[in-house]
Each structure stands twice: as C-alpha cells, then as structure tokens.
C-alpha cells in the first residue's frame, strides 16, 4: 500500500504517518516526489487497513499497489529518480553517466594510465574490479583490498567517482569504505543476503541484471535493496544468455523502455559484457543512448591484449574518446548531455 501525502503536508505530519505505520507493525518508506511525498508500506502479509492512516493530518489518500514490487514502481514515484554522488556527478539526470575503466585493477600504473585517459575524454566515474567473481577458480581473482586502495588513489588524483563490485557480504564491508557506488554483479543479482546487506549501506548500489533474469525478477531484486532502506539504486542491463554465438551475451536493449515504463530507477547499459567483443562496443553504445539509457558502463584498457581479465571486450582509450564524441551527438538530439572532454593544452612551438 502507498500513503500519498498532500502537497502541503509538513515534515512533522509525514513523520507522524511513519510512526503510525511502525506502530501497526509495518515498515514505512517515505519517498519524496516533485510535488508530494509517498510513503510505501512493507512487511504486511495481506491487505492493510487504511482507515487509521487516512484519518491522519496531511494524508491525501491510500492506494493499493498492483505490482509485486512496491518501492521501485512508478506507482510510488512518478518522476525519475536521480542518484546524486556529489561534486556535480549524478546518475539519472539530464547529463548521462559514463562509467569507464578496466575490468580489473591490475596495478597502480595501469589504473592511473587508464584513469588519465578516460578523464581526459570526459568520464566522471571510474570502474575497476578489486574482487572478481570468475567462472574458473584458476583465473585472476582481483587484488582485493590492495585494489581498493589503488581505486581510492585514482579518486584522489583524478577526481573520478569510484564504482567497484562487492561479491559477498565480507567484501562489501571493505568496498563500502572505499567506493562511491557499490556494484552487485549479474551472478549475485539473486543473492538475497548480499542484496539485503547492500540495502543497509549508505552508499548507492549499481545492480546488474542476471544472466537469465526476467524483467520482474530484475525489479524484485532491486526491491530487496530498497526494502532495507537504501533508495539510491541504479539498474544496469549487461546482456542475457541466449542461443546466439556471435556475441558473448545478447544485449537486451528492449528492456530499457520497459524499465522506464514500470520503474522510476535509472538504468545504465554495459555494452562490454553485453557483447564480449570490443568491435561491437561502440555501435551498441550508440544504440543504448538512442533507446533511452541513462548512461554506459564501458571497459577501457590501454593494453587490452595483456589484460588479466576480459581484454577481448575492452576498448582502447582512443576508441573511448571516439565513443564519447559519438554518444555526445546522440544525446543532444534527445535533449540530454554528455560531459565535455577536458581542454587540451596546445603544444608550445619552439624555434
């Protein structure tokens, strides 16, 4: 159920409704909107008697929720959610969020070289794995906390916001100390213990769609995070498993408008994992922005043939610069924007 507050409802009236919901044995989730606040109710096994709530000051009406997800749906919040990371960086606003970096942090030198390149091209967020869930137990598993320390150094030197993955509850404890955004990978989309723990974090969460997840399963996974009190959730389409063998996965761009219709949460696209082929990253990036994605998650490596993880789907810095130029043009048509590249210092001619 949703309790819709009146447009002029005071903060004290909103708090009073939340207290009443808690007294009834449920959990209250106040979600401010553009004109009024909606309060979602969770923890109820069946219908909620709305009479006690409708009588409270500031309440406009109580609405039954028709979808199984109560907090991620448009019913609770009509306008789009924008996740503010500070320093002018926002995911879900007019400006598209372009997150770029290597699949895995391999060394300080590697991370700094790539960070300098993507920052120069206009990226404001840096991705890189310190913990890597790999198909083979013999593959590179990441540098762990040492990798997180390198990511913190990247933020300090280049001013980039950090996005990195937590693979279990233990690693999440460390990741939330270093990252600006906690990533939950596709393999963990239905790791409900991890989702609940992420929901208790103060850091925003980027949730990737599972390899075979339906739209409802994807949104219900996000619901787990919001139900714990963390409303700063970003969705990410990264491809699903199909019979196709010309790509690593099949990038399902049709899910973008579907999510936009049902949910207020921002959604990004990962064309690197979505295709598994670097030559397909640029065209699918263009398509993702054209179809309405709020940004991209792109793997960039200055020496992809020597990368310890997913080098075959990582693009070179020069190609990333081209990608930024191309999606910048598409974004303008949709009345959106992409961060401008840093001004280049002209070379000084000497005689």
PDB file of N, CA and C in Angstrom, residues 17-95:
ATOM      1  N   UNK A  17       2.836  10.009  10.261  1.00  0.00           N
ATOM      2  CA  UNK A  17       2.301   8.883   9.493  1.00  0.00           C
ATOM      3  C   UNK A  17       3.266   7.707   9.551  1.00  0.00           C
ATOM      4  N   UNK A  18       4.557   7.984   9.434  1.00  0.00           N
ATOM      5  CA  UNK A  18       5.563   6.913   9.512  1.00  0.00           C
ATOM      6  C   UNK A  18       5.523   6.230  10.874  1.00  0.00           C
ATOM      7  N   UNK A  19       5.365   7.025  11.935  1.00  0.00           N
ATOM      8  CA  UNK A  19       5.288   6.437  13.282  1.00  0.00           C
ATOM      9  C   UNK A  19       4.065   5.546  13.416  1.00  0.00           C
ATOM     10  N   UNK A  20       2.942   5.984  12.851  1.00  0.00           N
ATOM     11  CA  UNK A  20       1.718   5.193  12.932  1.00  0.00           C
ATOM     12  C   UNK A  20       1.879   3.873  12.191  1.00  0.00           C
ATOM     13  N   UNK A  21       2.523   3.920  11.031  1.00  0.00           N
ATOM     14  CA  UNK A  21       2.763   2.691  10.261  1.00  0.00           C
ATOM     15  C   UNK A  21       3.614   1.725  11.067  1.00  0.00           C
ATOM     16  N   UNK A  22       4.645   2.242  11.722  1.00  0.00           N
ATOM     17  CA  UNK A  22       5.515   1.398  12.552  1.00  0.00           C
ATOM     18  C   UNK A  22       4.739   0.825  13.736  1.00  0.00           C
ATOM     19  N   UNK A  23       3.859   1.617  14.326  1.00  0.00           N
ATOM     20  CA  UNK A  23       3.042   1.143  15.450  1.00  0.00           C
ATOM     21  C   UNK A  23       2.133  -0.006  15.029  1.00  0.00           C
ATOM     22  N   UNK A  24       1.715   0.012  13.775  1.00  0.00           N
ATOM     23  CA  UNK A  24       0.849  -1.051  13.263  1.00  0.00           C
ATOM     24  C   UNK A  24       1.632  -2.324  12.931  1.00  0.00           C
ATOM     25  N   UNK A  25       2.951  -2.260  13.106  1.00  0.00           N
ATOM     26  CA  UNK A  25       3.787  -3.437  12.878  1.00  0.00           C
ATOM     27  C   UNK A  25       4.380  -3.542  11.492  1.00  0.00           C
ATOM     28  N   UNK A  26       4.303  -2.461  10.716  1.00  0.00           N
ATOM     29  CA  UNK A  26       4.841  -2.469   9.366  1.00  0.00           C
ATOM     30  C   UNK A  26       6.084  -1.582   9.292  1.00  0.00           C
ATOM     31  N   UNK A  27       6.642  -1.472   8.090  1.00  0.00           N
ATOM     32  CA  UNK A  27       7.790  -0.595   7.877  1.00  0.00           C
ATOM     33  C   UNK A  27       7.408   0.510   6.908  1.00  0.00           C
ATOM     34  N   UNK A  28       7.794   1.733   7.242  1.00  0.00           N
ATOM     35  CA  UNK A  28       7.468   2.897   6.417  1.00  0.00           C
ATOM     36  C   UNK A  28       8.661   3.308   5.569  1.00  0.00           C
ATOM     37  N   UNK A  29       8.373   3.670   4.307  1.00  0.00           N
ATOM     38  CA  UNK A  29       9.424   4.097   3.382  1.00  0.00           C
ATOM     39  C   UNK A  29       9.007   5.424   2.748  1.00  0.00           C
ATOM     40  N   UNK A  30       9.328   6.557   3.377  1.00  0.00           N
ATOM     41  CA  UNK A  30       8.975   7.851   2.782  1.00  0.00           C
ATOM     42  C   UNK A  30       9.836   8.150   1.560  1.00  0.00           C
ATOM     43  N   UNK A  31       9.198   8.431   0.432  1.00  0.00           N
ATOM     44  CA  UNK A  31       9.910   8.707  -0.818  1.00  0.00           C
ATOM     45  C   UNK A  31       9.429  10.055  -1.350  1.00  0.00           C
ATOM     46  N   UNK A  32      10.232  11.107  -1.179  1.00  0.00           N
ATOM     47  CA  UNK A  32       9.825  12.435  -1.647  1.00  0.00           C
ATOM     48  C   UNK A  32       9.689  12.476  -3.161  1.00  0.00           C
ATOM     49  N   UNK A  33       8.677  13.179  -3.635  1.00  0.00           N
ATOM     50  CA  UNK A  33       8.486  13.382  -5.062  1.00  0.00           C
ATOM     51  C   UNK A  33       8.605  14.845  -5.406  1.00  0.00           C
ATOM     52  N   UNK A  34       8.327  15.181  -6.657  1.00  0.00           N
ATOM     53  CA  UNK A  34       8.463  16.562  -7.103  1.00  0.00           C
ATOM     54  C   UNK A  34       7.451  17.475  -6.425  1.00  0.00           C
ATOM     55  N   UNK A  35       6.237  16.968  -6.190  1.00  0.00           N
ATOM     56  CA  UNK A  35       5.192  17.808  -5.599  1.00  0.00           C
ATOM     57  C   UNK A  35       4.695  17.307  -4.252  1.00  0.00           C
ATOM     58  N   UNK A  36       4.845  16.014  -3.980  1.00  0.00           N
ATOM     59  CA  UNK A  36       4.398  15.490  -2.694  1.00  0.00           C
ATOM     60  C   UNK A  36       5.138  14.204  -2.369  1.00  0.00           C
ATOM     61  N   UNK A  37       5.036  13.798  -1.113  1.00  0.00           N
ATOM     62  CA  UNK A  37       5.729  12.604  -0.637  1.00  0.00           C
ATOM     63  C   UNK A  37       4.791  11.408  -0.637  1.00  0.00           C
ATOM     64  N   UNK A  38       5.311  10.267  -1.086  1.00  0.00           N
ATOM     65  CA  UNK A  38       4.594   8.998  -0.976  1.00  0.00           C
ATOM     66  C   UNK A  38       5.287   8.155   0.080  1.00  0.00           C
ATOM     67  N   UNK A  39       4.514   7.431   0.870  1.00  0.00           N
ATOM     68  CA  UNK A  39       5.078   6.558   1.898  1.00  0.00           C
ATOM     69  C   UNK A  39       4.687   5.128   1.568  1.00  0.00           C
ATOM     70  N   UNK A  40       5.679   4.331   1.204  1.00  0.00           N
ATOM     71  CA  UNK A  40       5.432   2.928   0.924  1.00  0.00           C
ATOM     72  C   UNK A  40       5.366   2.125   2.210  1.00  0.00           C
ATOM     73  N   UNK A  41       4.535   1.102   2.214  1.00  0.00           N
ATOM     74  CA  UNK A  41       4.387   0.228   3.385  1.00  0.00           C
ATOM     75  C   UNK A  41       4.829  -1.173   2.998  1.00  0.00           C
ATOM     76  N   UNK A  42       5.773  -1.732   3.755  1.00  0.00           N
ATOM     77  CA  UNK A  42       6.207  -3.114   3.552  1.00  0.00           C
ATOM     78  C   UNK A  42       6.106  -3.865   4.872  1.00  0.00           C
ATOM     79  N   UNK A  43       6.192  -5.179   4.768  1.00  0.00           N
ATOM     80  CA  UNK A  43       6.117  -6.013   5.967  1.00  0.00           C
ATOM     81  C   UNK A  43       4.738  -6.565   6.228  1.00  0.00           C
ATOM     82  N   UNK A  44       3.785  -6.252   5.347  1.00  0.00           N
ATOM     83  CA  UNK A  44       2.419  -6.745   5.518  1.00  0.00           C
ATOM     84  C   UNK A  44       2.221  -8.023   4.714  1.00  0.00           C
ATOM     85  N   UNK A  45       1.620  -9.019   5.355  1.00  0.00           N
ATOM     86  CA  UNK A  45       1.359 -10.290   4.676  1.00  0.00           C
ATOM     87  C   UNK A  45       0.092 -10.228   3.833  1.00  0.00           C
ATOM     88  N   UNK A  46      -0.782  -9.300   4.134  1.00  0.00           N
ATOM     89  CA  UNK A  46      -2.041  -9.169   3.409  1.00  0.00           C
ATOM     90  C   UNK A  46      -2.440  -7.714   3.314  1.00  0.00           C
ATOM     91  N   UNK A  47      -3.722  -7.421   3.040  1.00  0.00           N
ATOM     92  CA  UNK A  47      -4.185  -6.044   2.923  1.00  0.00           C
ATOM     93  C   UNK A  47      -3.998  -5.264   4.220  1.00  0.00           C
ATOM     94  N   UNK A  48      -3.701  -3.979   4.078  1.00  0.00           N
ATOM     95  CA  UNK A  48      -3.536  -3.088   5.227  1.00  0.00           C
ATOM     96  C   UNK A  48      -4.823  -2.302   5.413  1.00  0.00           C
ATOM     97  N   UNK A  49      -5.302  -2.225   6.658  1.00  0.00           N
ATOM     98  CA  UNK A  49      -6.483  -1.421   6.967  1.00  0.00           C
ATOM     99  C   UNK A  49      -6.080   0.046   6.893  1.00  0.00           C
ATOM    100  N   UNK A  50      -6.559   0.736   5.884  1.00  0.00           N
ATOM    101  CA  UNK A  50      -6.124   2.111   5.641  1.00  0.00           C
ATOM    102  C   UNK A  50      -6.857   3.148   6.472  1.00  0.00           C
ATOM    103  N   UNK A  51      -7.918   2.759   7.167  1.00  0.00           N
ATOM    104  CA  UNK A  51      -8.745   3.746   7.866  1.00  0.00           C
ATOM    105  C   UNK A  51      -7.963   4.531   8.910  1.00  0.00           C
ATOM    106  N   UNK A  52      -7.058   3.852   9.629  1.00  0.00           N
ATOM    107  CA  UNK A  52      -6.287   4.536  10.668  1.00  0.00           C
ATOM    108  C   UNK A  52      -5.302   5.535  10.079  1.00  0.00           C
ATOM    109  N   UNK A  53      -4.895   5.306   8.852  1.00  0.00           N
ATOM    110  CA  UNK A  53      -3.923   6.193   8.214  1.00  0.00           C
ATOM    111  C   UNK A  53      -4.601   7.356   7.498  1.00  0.00           C
ATOM    112  N   UNK A  54      -5.740   7.085   6.877  1.00  0.00           N
ATOM    113  CA  UNK A  54      -6.443   8.137   6.138  1.00  0.00           C
ATOM    114  C   UNK A  54      -6.963   9.231   7.056  1.00  0.00           C
ATOM    115  N   UNK A  55      -7.108   8.915   8.338  1.00  0.00           N
ATOM    116  CA  UNK A  55      -7.604   9.904   9.291  1.00  0.00           C
ATOM    117  C   UNK A  55      -6.520  10.860   9.769  1.00  0.00           C
ATOM    118  N   UNK A  56      -5.267  10.573   9.472  1.00  0.00           N
ATOM    119  CA  UNK A  56      -4.163  11.400   9.957  1.00  0.00           C
ATOM    120  C   UNK A  56      -4.025  12.683   9.148  1.00  0.00           C
ATOM    121  N   UNK A  57      -3.537  13.720   9.807  1.00  0.00           N
ATOM    122  CA  UNK A  57      -3.341  15.016   9.159  1.00  0.00           C
ATOM    123  C   UNK A  57      -2.315  14.905   8.039  1.00  0.00           C
ATOM    124  N   UNK A  58      -2.601  15.562   6.928  1.00  0.00           N
ATOM    125  CA  UNK A  58      -1.666  15.610   5.809  1.00  0.00           C
ATOM    126  C   UNK A  58      -1.812  14.486   4.814  1.00  0.00           C
ATOM    127  N   UNK A  59      -2.641  13.464   5.119  1.00  0.00           N
ATOM    128  CA  UNK A  59      -2.810  12.323   4.218  1.00  0.00           C
ATOM    129  C   UNK A  59      -3.851  12.654   3.153  1.00  0.00           C
ATOM    130  N   UNK A  60      -3.484  12.447   1.882  1.00  0.00           N
ATOM    131  CA  UNK A  60      -4.426  12.680   0.792  1.00  0.00           C
ATOM    132  C   UNK A  60      -5.247  11.433   0.508  1.00  0.00           C
ATOM    133  N   UNK A  61      -4.567  10.282   0.368  1.00  0.00           N
ATOM    134  CA  UNK A  61      -5.262   9.033   0.087  1.00  0.00           C
ATOM    135  C   UNK A  61      -4.324   7.854   0.281  1.00  0.00           C
ATOM    136  N   UNK A  62      -4.917   6.674   0.420  1.00  0.00           N
ATOM    137  CA  UNK A  62      -4.159   5.428   0.483  1.00  0.00           C
ATOM    138  C   UNK A  62      -4.479   4.622  -0.773  1.00  0.00           C
ATOM    139  N   UNK A  63      -3.441   4.101  -1.415  1.00  0.00           N
ATOM    140  CA  UNK A  63      -3.605   3.417  -2.694  1.00  0.00           C
ATOM    141  C   UNK A  63      -3.032   2.011  -2.597  1.00  0.00           C
ATOM    142  N   UNK A  64      -3.804   1.032  -3.034  1.00  0.00           N
ATOM    143  CA  UNK A  64      -3.296  -0.336  -3.088  1.00  0.00           C
ATOM    144  C   UNK A  64      -2.319  -0.461  -4.257  1.00  0.00           C
ATOM    145  N   UNK A  65      -1.215  -1.152  -4.035  1.00  0.00           N
ATOM    146  CA  UNK A  65      -0.193  -1.330  -5.070  1.00  0.00           C
ATOM    147  C   UNK A  65      -0.502  -2.596  -5.851  1.00  0.00           C
ATOM    148  N   UNK A  66      -0.559  -2.468  -7.180  1.00  0.00           N
ATOM    149  CA  UNK A  66      -0.942  -3.613  -8.008  1.00  0.00           C
ATOM    150  C   UNK A  66       0.246  -4.494  -8.387  1.00  0.00           C
ATOM    151  N   UNK A  67       1.462  -3.956  -8.300  1.00  0.00           N
ATOM    152  CA  UNK A  67       2.654  -4.711  -8.675  1.00  0.00           C
ATOM    153  C   UNK A  67       3.266  -5.378  -7.446  1.00  0.00           C
ATOM    154  N   UNK A  68       3.997  -6.496  -7.651  1.00  0.00           N
ATOM    155  CA  UNK A  68       4.651  -7.147  -6.507  1.00  0.00           C
ATOM    156  C   UNK A  68       5.770  -6.303  -5.923  1.00  0.00           C
ATOM    157  N   UNK A  69       6.376  -5.432  -6.742  1.00  0.00           N
ATOM    158  CA  UNK A  69       7.401  -4.521  -6.233  1.00  0.00           C
ATOM    159  C   UNK A  69       6.718  -3.218  -5.820  1.00  0.00           C
ATOM    160  N   UNK A  70       6.871  -2.882  -4.558  1.00  0.00           N
ATOM    161  CA  UNK A  70       6.134  -1.752  -4.001  1.00  0.00           C
ATOM    162  C   UNK A  70       6.907  -0.443  -4.060  1.00  0.00           C
ATOM    163  N   UNK A  71       8.237  -0.525  -4.054  1.00  0.00           N
ATOM    164  CA  UNK A  71       9.057   0.674  -3.907  1.00  0.00           C
ATOM    165  C   UNK A  71       9.765   1.095  -5.185  1.00  0.00           C
ATOM    166  N   UNK A  72      10.004   0.176  -6.103  1.00  0.00           N
ATOM    167  CA  UNK A  72      10.719   0.539  -7.329  1.00  0.00           C
ATOM    168  C   UNK A  72       9.770   0.994  -8.430  1.00  0.00           C
ATOM    169  N   UNK A  73       8.460   0.818  -8.250  1.00  0.00           N
ATOM    170  CA  UNK A  73       7.499   1.089  -9.307  1.00  0.00           C
ATOM    171  C   UNK A  73       7.104   2.542  -9.434  1.00  0.00           C
ATOM    172  N   UNK A  74       6.538   2.881 -10.572  1.00  0.00           N
ATOM    173  CA  UNK A  74       6.046   4.231 -10.836  1.00  0.00           C
ATOM    174  C   UNK A  74       4.865   4.593  -9.947  1.00  0.00           C
ATOM    175  N   UNK A  75       4.204   3.600  -9.399  1.00  0.00           N
ATOM    176  CA  UNK A  75       3.060   3.905  -8.542  1.00  0.00           C
ATOM    177  C   UNK A  75       3.486   4.683  -7.305  1.00  0.00           C
ATOM    178  N   UNK A  76       4.669   4.377  -6.785  1.00  0.00           N
ATOM    179  CA  UNK A  76       5.136   5.071  -5.586  1.00  0.00           C
ATOM    180  C   UNK A  76       5.798   6.400  -5.931  1.00  0.00           C
ATOM    181  N   UNK A  77       6.353   6.501  -7.139  1.00  0.00           N
ATOM    182  CA  UNK A  77       7.044   7.734  -7.529  1.00  0.00           C
ATOM    183  C   UNK A  77       6.956   7.892  -9.036  1.00  0.00           C
ATOM    184  N   UNK A  78       6.226   8.889  -9.484  1.00  0.00           N
ATOM    185  CA  UNK A  78       6.003   9.069 -10.916  1.00  0.00           C
ATOM    186  C   UNK A  78       7.235   9.608 -11.634  1.00  0.00           C
ATOM    187  N   UNK A  79       7.959  10.537 -10.995  1.00  0.00           N
ATOM    188  CA  UNK A  79       9.113  11.133 -11.656  1.00  0.00           C
ATOM    189  C   UNK A  79      10.351  10.247 -11.508  1.00  0.00           C
ATOM    190  N   UNK A  80      11.300  10.435 -12.409  1.00  0.00           N
ATOM    191  CA  UNK A  80      12.514   9.627 -12.400  1.00  0.00           C
ATOM    192  C   UNK A  80      13.370   9.930 -11.174  1.00  0.00           C
ATOM    193  N   UNK A  81      14.001   8.895 -10.650  1.00  0.00           N
ATOM    194  CA  UNK A  81      14.962   9.069  -9.563  1.00  0.00           C
ATOM    195  C   UNK A  81      16.321   9.433 -10.145  1.00  0.00           C
ATOM    196  N   UNK A  82      16.985  10.379  -9.516  1.00  0.00           N
ATOM    197  CA  UNK A  82      18.358  10.737  -9.866  1.00  0.00           C
ATOM    198  C   UNK A  82      19.220  10.507  -8.634  1.00  0.00           C
ATOM    199  N   UNK A  83      20.291   9.763  -8.792  1.00  0.00           N
ATOM    200  CA  UNK A  83      21.189   9.437  -7.682  1.00  0.00           C
ATOM    201  C   UNK A  83      22.351  10.425  -7.697  1.00  0.00           C
ATOM    202  N   UNK A  84      22.385  11.293  -6.694  1.00  0.00           N
ATOM    203  CA  UNK A  84      23.392  12.353  -6.607  1.00  0.00           C
ATOM    204  C   UNK A  84      24.622  11.829  -5.874  1.00  0.00           C
ATOM    205  N   UNK A  85      25.773  11.827  -6.543  1.00  0.00           N
ATOM    206  CA  UNK A  85      27.018  11.345  -5.954  1.00  0.00           C
ATOM    207  C   UNK A  85      27.886  12.477  -5.429  1.00  0.00           C
ATOM    208  N   UNK A  86      27.411  13.705  -5.548  1.00  0.00           N
ATOM    209  CA  UNK A  86      28.190  14.844  -5.096  1.00  0.00           C
ATOM    210  C   UNK A  86      29.144  15.351  -6.160  1.00  0.00           C
ATOM    211  N   UNK A  87      29.640  16.574  -5.961  1.00  0.00           N
ATOM    212  CA  UNK A  87      30.596  17.200  -6.885  1.00  0.00           C
ATOM    213  C   UNK A  87      30.035  17.318  -8.296  1.00  0.00           C
ATOM    214  N   UNK A  88      28.715  17.474  -8.393  1.00  0.00           N
ATOM    215  CA  UNK A  88      28.094  17.648  -9.696  1.00  0.00           C
ATOM    216  C   UNK A  88      27.906  16.384 -10.500  1.00  0.00           C
ATOM    217  N   UNK A  89      28.172  15.224  -9.892  1.00  0.00           N
ATOM    218  CA  UNK A  89      28.015  13.943 -10.590  1.00  0.00           C
ATOM    219  C   UNK A  89      26.694  13.311 -10.176  1.00  0.00           C
ATOM    220  N   UNK A  90      25.854  13.024 -11.152  1.00  0.00           N
ATOM    221  CA  UNK A  90      24.518  12.485 -10.879  1.00  0.00           C
ATOM    222  C   UNK A  90      24.210  11.394 -11.902  1.00  0.00           C
ATOM    223  N   UNK A  91      23.570  10.326 -11.442  1.00  0.00           N
ATOM    224  CA  UNK A  91      23.155   9.251 -12.343  1.00  0.00           C
ATOM    225  C   UNK A  91      21.632   9.267 -12.423  1.00  0.00           C
ATOM    226  N   UNK A  92      21.120   9.549 -13.604  1.00  0.00           N
ATOM    227  CA  UNK A  92      19.682   9.592 -13.796  1.00  0.00           C
ATOM    228  C   UNK A  92      19.154  10.968 -14.132  1.00  0.00           C
ATOM    229  N   UNK A  93      20.023  11.952 -14.225  1.00  0.00           N
ATOM    230  CA  UNK A  93      19.596  13.294 -14.574  1.00  0.00           C
ATOM    231  C   UNK A  93      19.682  13.547 -16.071  1.00  0.00           C
ATOM    232  N   UNK A  94      19.707  14.819 -16.435  1.00  0.00           N
ATOM    233  CA  UNK A  94      19.808  15.192 -17.846  1.00  0.00           C
ATOM    234  C   UNK A  94      21.153  14.767 -18.414  1.00  0.00           C
ATOM    235  N   UNK A  95      22.210  14.919 -17.615  1.00  0.00           N
ATOM    236  CA  UNK A  95      23.542  14.514 -18.069  1.00  0.00           C
ATOM    237  C   UNK A  95      23.704  13.009 -17.942  1.00  0.00           C
TER     238      UNK A  95
END
